[in-house]
Short mmCIF file of N, CA, C and O in Angstrom, two decimals:
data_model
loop_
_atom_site.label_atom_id
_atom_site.label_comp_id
_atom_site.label_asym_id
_atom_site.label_seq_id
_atom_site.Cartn_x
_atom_site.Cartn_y
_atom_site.Cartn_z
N UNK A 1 15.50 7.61 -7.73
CA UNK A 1 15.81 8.45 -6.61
C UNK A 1 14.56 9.17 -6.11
O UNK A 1 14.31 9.02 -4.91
N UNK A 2 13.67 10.00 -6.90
CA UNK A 2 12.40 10.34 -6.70
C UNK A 2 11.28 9.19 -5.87
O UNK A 2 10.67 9.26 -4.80
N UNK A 3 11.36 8.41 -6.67
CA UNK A 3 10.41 7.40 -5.74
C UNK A 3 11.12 7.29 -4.34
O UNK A 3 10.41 7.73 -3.44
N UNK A 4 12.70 6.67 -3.83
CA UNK A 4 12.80 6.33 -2.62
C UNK A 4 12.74 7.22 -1.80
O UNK A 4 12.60 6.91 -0.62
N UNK A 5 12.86 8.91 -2.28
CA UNK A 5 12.53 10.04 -1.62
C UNK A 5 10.98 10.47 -1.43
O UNK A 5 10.63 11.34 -0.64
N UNK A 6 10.24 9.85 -2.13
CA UNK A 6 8.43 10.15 -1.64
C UNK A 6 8.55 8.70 -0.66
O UNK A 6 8.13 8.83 0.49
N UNK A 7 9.12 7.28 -1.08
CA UNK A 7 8.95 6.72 0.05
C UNK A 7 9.72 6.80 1.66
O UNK A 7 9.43 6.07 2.61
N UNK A 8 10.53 7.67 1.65
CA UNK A 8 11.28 8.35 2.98
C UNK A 8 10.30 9.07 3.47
O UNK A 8 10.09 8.99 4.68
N UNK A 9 9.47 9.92 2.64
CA UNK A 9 8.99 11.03 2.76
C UNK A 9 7.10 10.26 3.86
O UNK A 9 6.60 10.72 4.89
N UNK A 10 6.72 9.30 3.19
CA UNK A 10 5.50 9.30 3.08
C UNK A 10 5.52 7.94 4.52
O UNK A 10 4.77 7.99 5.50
N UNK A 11 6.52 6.90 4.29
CA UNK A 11 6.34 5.72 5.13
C UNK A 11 6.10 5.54 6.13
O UNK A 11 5.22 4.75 6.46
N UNK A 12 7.10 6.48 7.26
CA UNK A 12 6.79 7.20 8.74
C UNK A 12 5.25 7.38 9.27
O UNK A 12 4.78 6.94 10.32
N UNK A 13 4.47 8.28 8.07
CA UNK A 13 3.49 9.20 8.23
C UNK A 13 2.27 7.82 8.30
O UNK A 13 1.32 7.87 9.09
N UNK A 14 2.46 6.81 7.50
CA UNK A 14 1.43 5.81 6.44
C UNK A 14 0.96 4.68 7.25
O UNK A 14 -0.12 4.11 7.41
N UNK A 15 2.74 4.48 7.90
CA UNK A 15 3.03 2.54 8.42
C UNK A 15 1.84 2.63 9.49
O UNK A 15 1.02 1.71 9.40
N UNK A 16 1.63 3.44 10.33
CA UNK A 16 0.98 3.08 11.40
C UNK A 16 -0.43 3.14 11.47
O UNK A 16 -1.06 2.99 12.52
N UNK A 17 -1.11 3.44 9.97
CA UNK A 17 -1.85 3.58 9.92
C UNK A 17 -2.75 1.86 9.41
O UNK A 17 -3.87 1.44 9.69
N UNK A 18 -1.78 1.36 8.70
CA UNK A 18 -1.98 0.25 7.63
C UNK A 18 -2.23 -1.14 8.94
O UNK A 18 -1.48 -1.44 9.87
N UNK A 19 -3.18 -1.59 8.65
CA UNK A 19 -3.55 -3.15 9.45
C UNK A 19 -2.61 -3.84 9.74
O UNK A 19 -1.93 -3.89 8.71
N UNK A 20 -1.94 -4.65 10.81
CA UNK A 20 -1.62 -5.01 10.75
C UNK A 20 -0.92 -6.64 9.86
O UNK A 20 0.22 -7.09 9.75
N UNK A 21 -1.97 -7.01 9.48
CA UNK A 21 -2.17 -8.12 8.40
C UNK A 21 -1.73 -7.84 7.09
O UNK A 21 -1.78 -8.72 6.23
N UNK A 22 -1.20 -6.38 6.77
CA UNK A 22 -1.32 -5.90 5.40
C UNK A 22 0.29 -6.44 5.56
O UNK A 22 0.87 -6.24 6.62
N UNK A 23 1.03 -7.21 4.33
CA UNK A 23 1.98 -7.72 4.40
C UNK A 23 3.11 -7.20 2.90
O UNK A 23 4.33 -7.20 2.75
N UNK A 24 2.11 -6.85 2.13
CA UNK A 24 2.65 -6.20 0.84
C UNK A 24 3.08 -4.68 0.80
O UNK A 24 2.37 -3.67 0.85
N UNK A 25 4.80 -4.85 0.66
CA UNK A 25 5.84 -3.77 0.46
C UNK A 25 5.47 -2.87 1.98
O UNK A 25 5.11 -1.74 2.32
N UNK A 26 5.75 -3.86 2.45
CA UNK A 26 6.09 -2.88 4.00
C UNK A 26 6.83 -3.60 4.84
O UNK A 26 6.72 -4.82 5.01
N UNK A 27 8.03 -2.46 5.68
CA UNK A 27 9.01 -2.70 6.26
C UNK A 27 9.05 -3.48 7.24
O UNK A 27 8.31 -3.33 8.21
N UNK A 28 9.91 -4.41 7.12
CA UNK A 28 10.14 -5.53 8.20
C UNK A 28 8.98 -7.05 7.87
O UNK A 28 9.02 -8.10 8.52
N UNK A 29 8.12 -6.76 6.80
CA UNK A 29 7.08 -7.36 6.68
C UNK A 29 7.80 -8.48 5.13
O UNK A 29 8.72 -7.92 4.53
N UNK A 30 7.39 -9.96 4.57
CA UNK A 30 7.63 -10.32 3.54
C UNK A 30 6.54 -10.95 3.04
O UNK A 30 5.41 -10.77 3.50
N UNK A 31 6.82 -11.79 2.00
CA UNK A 31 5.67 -12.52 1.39
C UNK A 31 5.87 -13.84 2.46
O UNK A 31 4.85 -14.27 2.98
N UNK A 32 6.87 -14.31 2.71
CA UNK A 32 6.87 -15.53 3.52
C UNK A 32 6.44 -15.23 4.93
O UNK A 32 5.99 -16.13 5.65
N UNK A 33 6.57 -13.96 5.36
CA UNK A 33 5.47 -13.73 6.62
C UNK A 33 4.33 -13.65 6.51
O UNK A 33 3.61 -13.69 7.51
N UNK A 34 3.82 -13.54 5.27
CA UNK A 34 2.68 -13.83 4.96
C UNK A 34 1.94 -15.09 4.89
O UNK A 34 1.01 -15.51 5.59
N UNK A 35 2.46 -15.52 4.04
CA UNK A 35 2.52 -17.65 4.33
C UNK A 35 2.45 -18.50 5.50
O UNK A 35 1.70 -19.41 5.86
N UNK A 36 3.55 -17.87 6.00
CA UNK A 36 3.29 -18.31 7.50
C UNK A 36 2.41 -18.21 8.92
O UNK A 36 2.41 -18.86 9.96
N UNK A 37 1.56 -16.90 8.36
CA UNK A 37 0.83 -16.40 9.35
C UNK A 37 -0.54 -17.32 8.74
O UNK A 37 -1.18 -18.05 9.50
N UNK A 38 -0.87 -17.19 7.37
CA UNK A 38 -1.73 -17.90 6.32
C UNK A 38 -2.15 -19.44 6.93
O UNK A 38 -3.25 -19.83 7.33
N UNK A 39 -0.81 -20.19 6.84
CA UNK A 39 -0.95 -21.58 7.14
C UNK A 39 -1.05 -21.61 8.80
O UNK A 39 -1.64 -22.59 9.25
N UNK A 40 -0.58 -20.72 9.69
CA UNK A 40 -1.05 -21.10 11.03
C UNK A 40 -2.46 -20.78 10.92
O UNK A 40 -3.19 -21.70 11.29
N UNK A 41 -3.02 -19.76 10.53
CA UNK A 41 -4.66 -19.64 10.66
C UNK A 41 -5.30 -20.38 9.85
O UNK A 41 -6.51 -20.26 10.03
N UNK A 42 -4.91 -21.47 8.61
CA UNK A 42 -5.76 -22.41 8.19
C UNK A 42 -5.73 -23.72 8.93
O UNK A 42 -6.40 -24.69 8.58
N UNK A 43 -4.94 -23.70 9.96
CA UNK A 43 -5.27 -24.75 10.99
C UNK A 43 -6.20 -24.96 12.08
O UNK A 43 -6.57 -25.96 12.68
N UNK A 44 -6.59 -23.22 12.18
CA UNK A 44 -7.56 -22.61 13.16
C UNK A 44 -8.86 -22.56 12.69
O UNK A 44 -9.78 -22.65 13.50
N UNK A 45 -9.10 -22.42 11.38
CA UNK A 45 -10.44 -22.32 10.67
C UNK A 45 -10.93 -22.95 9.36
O UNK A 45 -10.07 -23.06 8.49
N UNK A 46 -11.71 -23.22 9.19
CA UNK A 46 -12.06 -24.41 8.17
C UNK A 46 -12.56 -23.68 6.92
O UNK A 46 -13.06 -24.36 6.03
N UNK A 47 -12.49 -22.56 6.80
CA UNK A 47 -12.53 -21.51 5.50
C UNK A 47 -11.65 -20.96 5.14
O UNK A 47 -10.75 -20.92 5.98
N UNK A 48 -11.35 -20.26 3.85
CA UNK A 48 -10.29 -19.56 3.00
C UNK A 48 -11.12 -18.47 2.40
O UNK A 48 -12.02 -18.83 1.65
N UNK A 49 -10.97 -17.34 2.59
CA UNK A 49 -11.60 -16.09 1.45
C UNK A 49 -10.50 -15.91 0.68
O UNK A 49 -9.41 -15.93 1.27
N UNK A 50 -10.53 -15.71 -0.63
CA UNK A 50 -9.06 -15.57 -1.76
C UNK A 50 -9.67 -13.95 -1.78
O UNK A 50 -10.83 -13.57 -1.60
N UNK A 51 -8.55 -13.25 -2.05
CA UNK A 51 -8.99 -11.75 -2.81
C UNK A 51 -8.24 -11.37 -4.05
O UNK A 51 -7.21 -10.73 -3.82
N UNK A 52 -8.43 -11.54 -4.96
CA UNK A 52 -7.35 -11.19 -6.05
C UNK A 52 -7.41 -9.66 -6.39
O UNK A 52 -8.37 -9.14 -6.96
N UNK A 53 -6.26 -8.98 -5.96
CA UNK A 53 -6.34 -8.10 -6.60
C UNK A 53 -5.38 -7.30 -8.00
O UNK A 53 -4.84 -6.22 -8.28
N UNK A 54 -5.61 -8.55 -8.53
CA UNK A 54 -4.98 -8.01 -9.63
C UNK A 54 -5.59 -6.93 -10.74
O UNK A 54 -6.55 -7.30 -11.43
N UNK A 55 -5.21 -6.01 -10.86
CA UNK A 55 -5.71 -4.81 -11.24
C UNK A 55 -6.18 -3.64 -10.33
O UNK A 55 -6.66 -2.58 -10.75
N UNK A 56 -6.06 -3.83 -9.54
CA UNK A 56 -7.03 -3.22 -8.07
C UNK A 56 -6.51 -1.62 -8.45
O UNK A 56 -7.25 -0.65 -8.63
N UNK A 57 -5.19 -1.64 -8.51
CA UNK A 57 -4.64 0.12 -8.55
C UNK A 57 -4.53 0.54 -9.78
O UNK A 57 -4.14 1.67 -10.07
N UNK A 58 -4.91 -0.44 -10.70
CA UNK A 58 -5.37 0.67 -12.14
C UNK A 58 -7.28 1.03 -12.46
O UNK A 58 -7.98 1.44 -13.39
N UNK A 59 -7.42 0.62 -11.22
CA UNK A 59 -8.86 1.02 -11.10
C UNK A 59 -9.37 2.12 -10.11
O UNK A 59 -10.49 2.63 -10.16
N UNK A 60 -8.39 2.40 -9.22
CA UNK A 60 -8.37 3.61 -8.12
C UNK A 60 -8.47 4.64 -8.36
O UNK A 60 -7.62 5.06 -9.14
N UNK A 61 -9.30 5.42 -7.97
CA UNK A 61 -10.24 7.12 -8.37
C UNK A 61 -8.66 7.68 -7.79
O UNK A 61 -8.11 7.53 -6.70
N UNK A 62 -8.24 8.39 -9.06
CA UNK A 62 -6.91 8.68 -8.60
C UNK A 62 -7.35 10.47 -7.59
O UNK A 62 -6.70 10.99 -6.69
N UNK A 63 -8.41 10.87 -8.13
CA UNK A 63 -8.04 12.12 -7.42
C UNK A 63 -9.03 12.16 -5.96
O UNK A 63 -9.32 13.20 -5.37
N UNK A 64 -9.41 10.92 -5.58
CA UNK A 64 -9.99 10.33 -3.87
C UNK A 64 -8.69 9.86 -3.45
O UNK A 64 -8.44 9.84 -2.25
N UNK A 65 -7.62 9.40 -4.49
CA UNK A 65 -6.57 8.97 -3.64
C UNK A 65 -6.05 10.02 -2.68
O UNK A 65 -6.18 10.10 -1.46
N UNK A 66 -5.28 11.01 -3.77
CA UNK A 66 -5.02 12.20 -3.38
C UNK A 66 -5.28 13.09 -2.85
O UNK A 66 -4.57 14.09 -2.73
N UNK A 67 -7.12 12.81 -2.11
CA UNK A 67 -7.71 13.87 -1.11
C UNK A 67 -7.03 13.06 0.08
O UNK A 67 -6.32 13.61 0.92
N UNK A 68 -7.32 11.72 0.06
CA UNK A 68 -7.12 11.34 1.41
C UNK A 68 -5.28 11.16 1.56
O UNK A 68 -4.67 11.37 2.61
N UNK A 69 -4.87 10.88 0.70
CA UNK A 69 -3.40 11.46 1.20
C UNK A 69 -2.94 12.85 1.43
O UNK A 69 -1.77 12.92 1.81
N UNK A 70 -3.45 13.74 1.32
CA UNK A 70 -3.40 15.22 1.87
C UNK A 70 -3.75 14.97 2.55
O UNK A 70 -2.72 15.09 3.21
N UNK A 71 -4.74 14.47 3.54
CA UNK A 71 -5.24 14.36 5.41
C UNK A 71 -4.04 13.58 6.09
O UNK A 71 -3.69 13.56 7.27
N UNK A 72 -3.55 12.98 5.03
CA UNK A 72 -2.17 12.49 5.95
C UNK A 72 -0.81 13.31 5.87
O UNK A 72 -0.02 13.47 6.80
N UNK A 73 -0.71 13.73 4.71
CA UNK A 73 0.65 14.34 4.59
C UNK A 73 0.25 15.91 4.43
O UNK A 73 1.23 16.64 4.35
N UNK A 74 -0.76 16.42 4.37
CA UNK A 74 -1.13 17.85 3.89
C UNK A 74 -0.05 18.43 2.80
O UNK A 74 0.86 19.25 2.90
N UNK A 75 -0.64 17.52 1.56
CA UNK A 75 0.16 18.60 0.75
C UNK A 75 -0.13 19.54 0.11
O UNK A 75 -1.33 19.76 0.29
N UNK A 76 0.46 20.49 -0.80
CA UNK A 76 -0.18 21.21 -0.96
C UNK A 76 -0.72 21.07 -2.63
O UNK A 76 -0.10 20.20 -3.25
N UNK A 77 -1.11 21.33 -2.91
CA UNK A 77 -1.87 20.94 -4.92
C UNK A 77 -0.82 21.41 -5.52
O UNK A 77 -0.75 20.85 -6.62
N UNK A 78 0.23 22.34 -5.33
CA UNK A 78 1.15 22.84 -6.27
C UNK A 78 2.31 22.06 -5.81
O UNK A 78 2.66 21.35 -6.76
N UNK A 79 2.94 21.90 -4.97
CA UNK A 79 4.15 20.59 -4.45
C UNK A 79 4.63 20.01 -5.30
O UNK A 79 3.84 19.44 -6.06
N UNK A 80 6.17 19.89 -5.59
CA UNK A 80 6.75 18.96 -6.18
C UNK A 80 6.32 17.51 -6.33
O UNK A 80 6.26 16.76 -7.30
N UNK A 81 5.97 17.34 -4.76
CA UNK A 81 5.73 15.71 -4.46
C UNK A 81 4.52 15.53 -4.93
O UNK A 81 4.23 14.33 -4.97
N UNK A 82 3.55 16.33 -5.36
CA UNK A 82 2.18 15.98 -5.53
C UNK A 82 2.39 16.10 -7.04
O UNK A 82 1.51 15.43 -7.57
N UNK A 83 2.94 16.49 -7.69
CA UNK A 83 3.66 16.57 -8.85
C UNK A 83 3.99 15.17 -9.77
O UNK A 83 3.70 14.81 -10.92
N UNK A 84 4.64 14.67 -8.80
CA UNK A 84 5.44 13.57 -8.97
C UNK A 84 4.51 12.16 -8.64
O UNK A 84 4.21 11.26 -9.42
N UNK A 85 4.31 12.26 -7.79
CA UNK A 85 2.56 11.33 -7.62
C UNK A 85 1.17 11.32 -8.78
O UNK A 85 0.49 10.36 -9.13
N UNK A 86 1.09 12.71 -9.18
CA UNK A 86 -0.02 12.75 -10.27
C UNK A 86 0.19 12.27 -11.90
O UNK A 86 -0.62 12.18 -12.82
N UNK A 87 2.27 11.87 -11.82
CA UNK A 87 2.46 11.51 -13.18
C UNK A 87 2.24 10.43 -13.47
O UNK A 87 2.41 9.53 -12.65
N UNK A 88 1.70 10.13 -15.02
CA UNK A 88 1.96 8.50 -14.82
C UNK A 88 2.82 7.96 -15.72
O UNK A 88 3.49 8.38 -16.66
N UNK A 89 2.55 6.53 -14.96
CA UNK A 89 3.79 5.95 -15.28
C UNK A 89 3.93 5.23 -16.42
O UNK A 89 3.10 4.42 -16.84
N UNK A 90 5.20 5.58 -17.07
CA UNK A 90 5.30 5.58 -19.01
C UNK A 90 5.55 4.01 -18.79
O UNK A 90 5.99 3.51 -17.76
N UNK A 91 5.13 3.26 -20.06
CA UNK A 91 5.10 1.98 -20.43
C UNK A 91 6.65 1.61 -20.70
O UNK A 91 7.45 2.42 -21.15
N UNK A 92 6.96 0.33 -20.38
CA UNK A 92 8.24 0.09 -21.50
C UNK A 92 8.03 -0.41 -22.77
O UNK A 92 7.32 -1.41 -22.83
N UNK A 93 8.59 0.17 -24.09
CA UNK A 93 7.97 -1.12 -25.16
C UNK A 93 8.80 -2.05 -25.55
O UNK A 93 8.41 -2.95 -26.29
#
């Protein structure tokens, strides 16, 4: 419930900021719109750049995250929601 309430909270403020091309966990957007946009532009150009980012967000300066999401949402350092953003997230074993 917490998470779909920071994502109510935050998506409005975020979507219009994000490239259009960005296709991962955003509304109206899928992985197969992704594919499809993919294979029309490998018909157009005779190169592929791969980017893997696997690991990418357990490597993110968590407290640069959180400056630049305060320029978007201004929160405040004591906030529930900033609260809830700074926890992390417990393993399953």
């Amino acid at each position: 419930m917490a998470q779909m309430t920071v994502k109510m909270y935050f998506e409005p403020m975020v979507e219009p900021i994000f490239h259009s091309d960005s296709y991962g966990y955003r509304p109206g957007k899928s992985a197969i719109d992704a594919v499809r946009v993919t294979r029309t532009r490998c018909w157009r150009h005779d190169w592929v750049l791969e980017f893997d980012i696997k690991g990418l967000f357990d490597n993110i300066d968590h407290g640069l995250l959180m400056k630049y999401l305060a320029l978007f949402v201004l929160l405040k350092p004591d906030s529930r929601l900033t609260a809830h953003l700074s926890a992390k997230m417990m393993k399953n074993s």
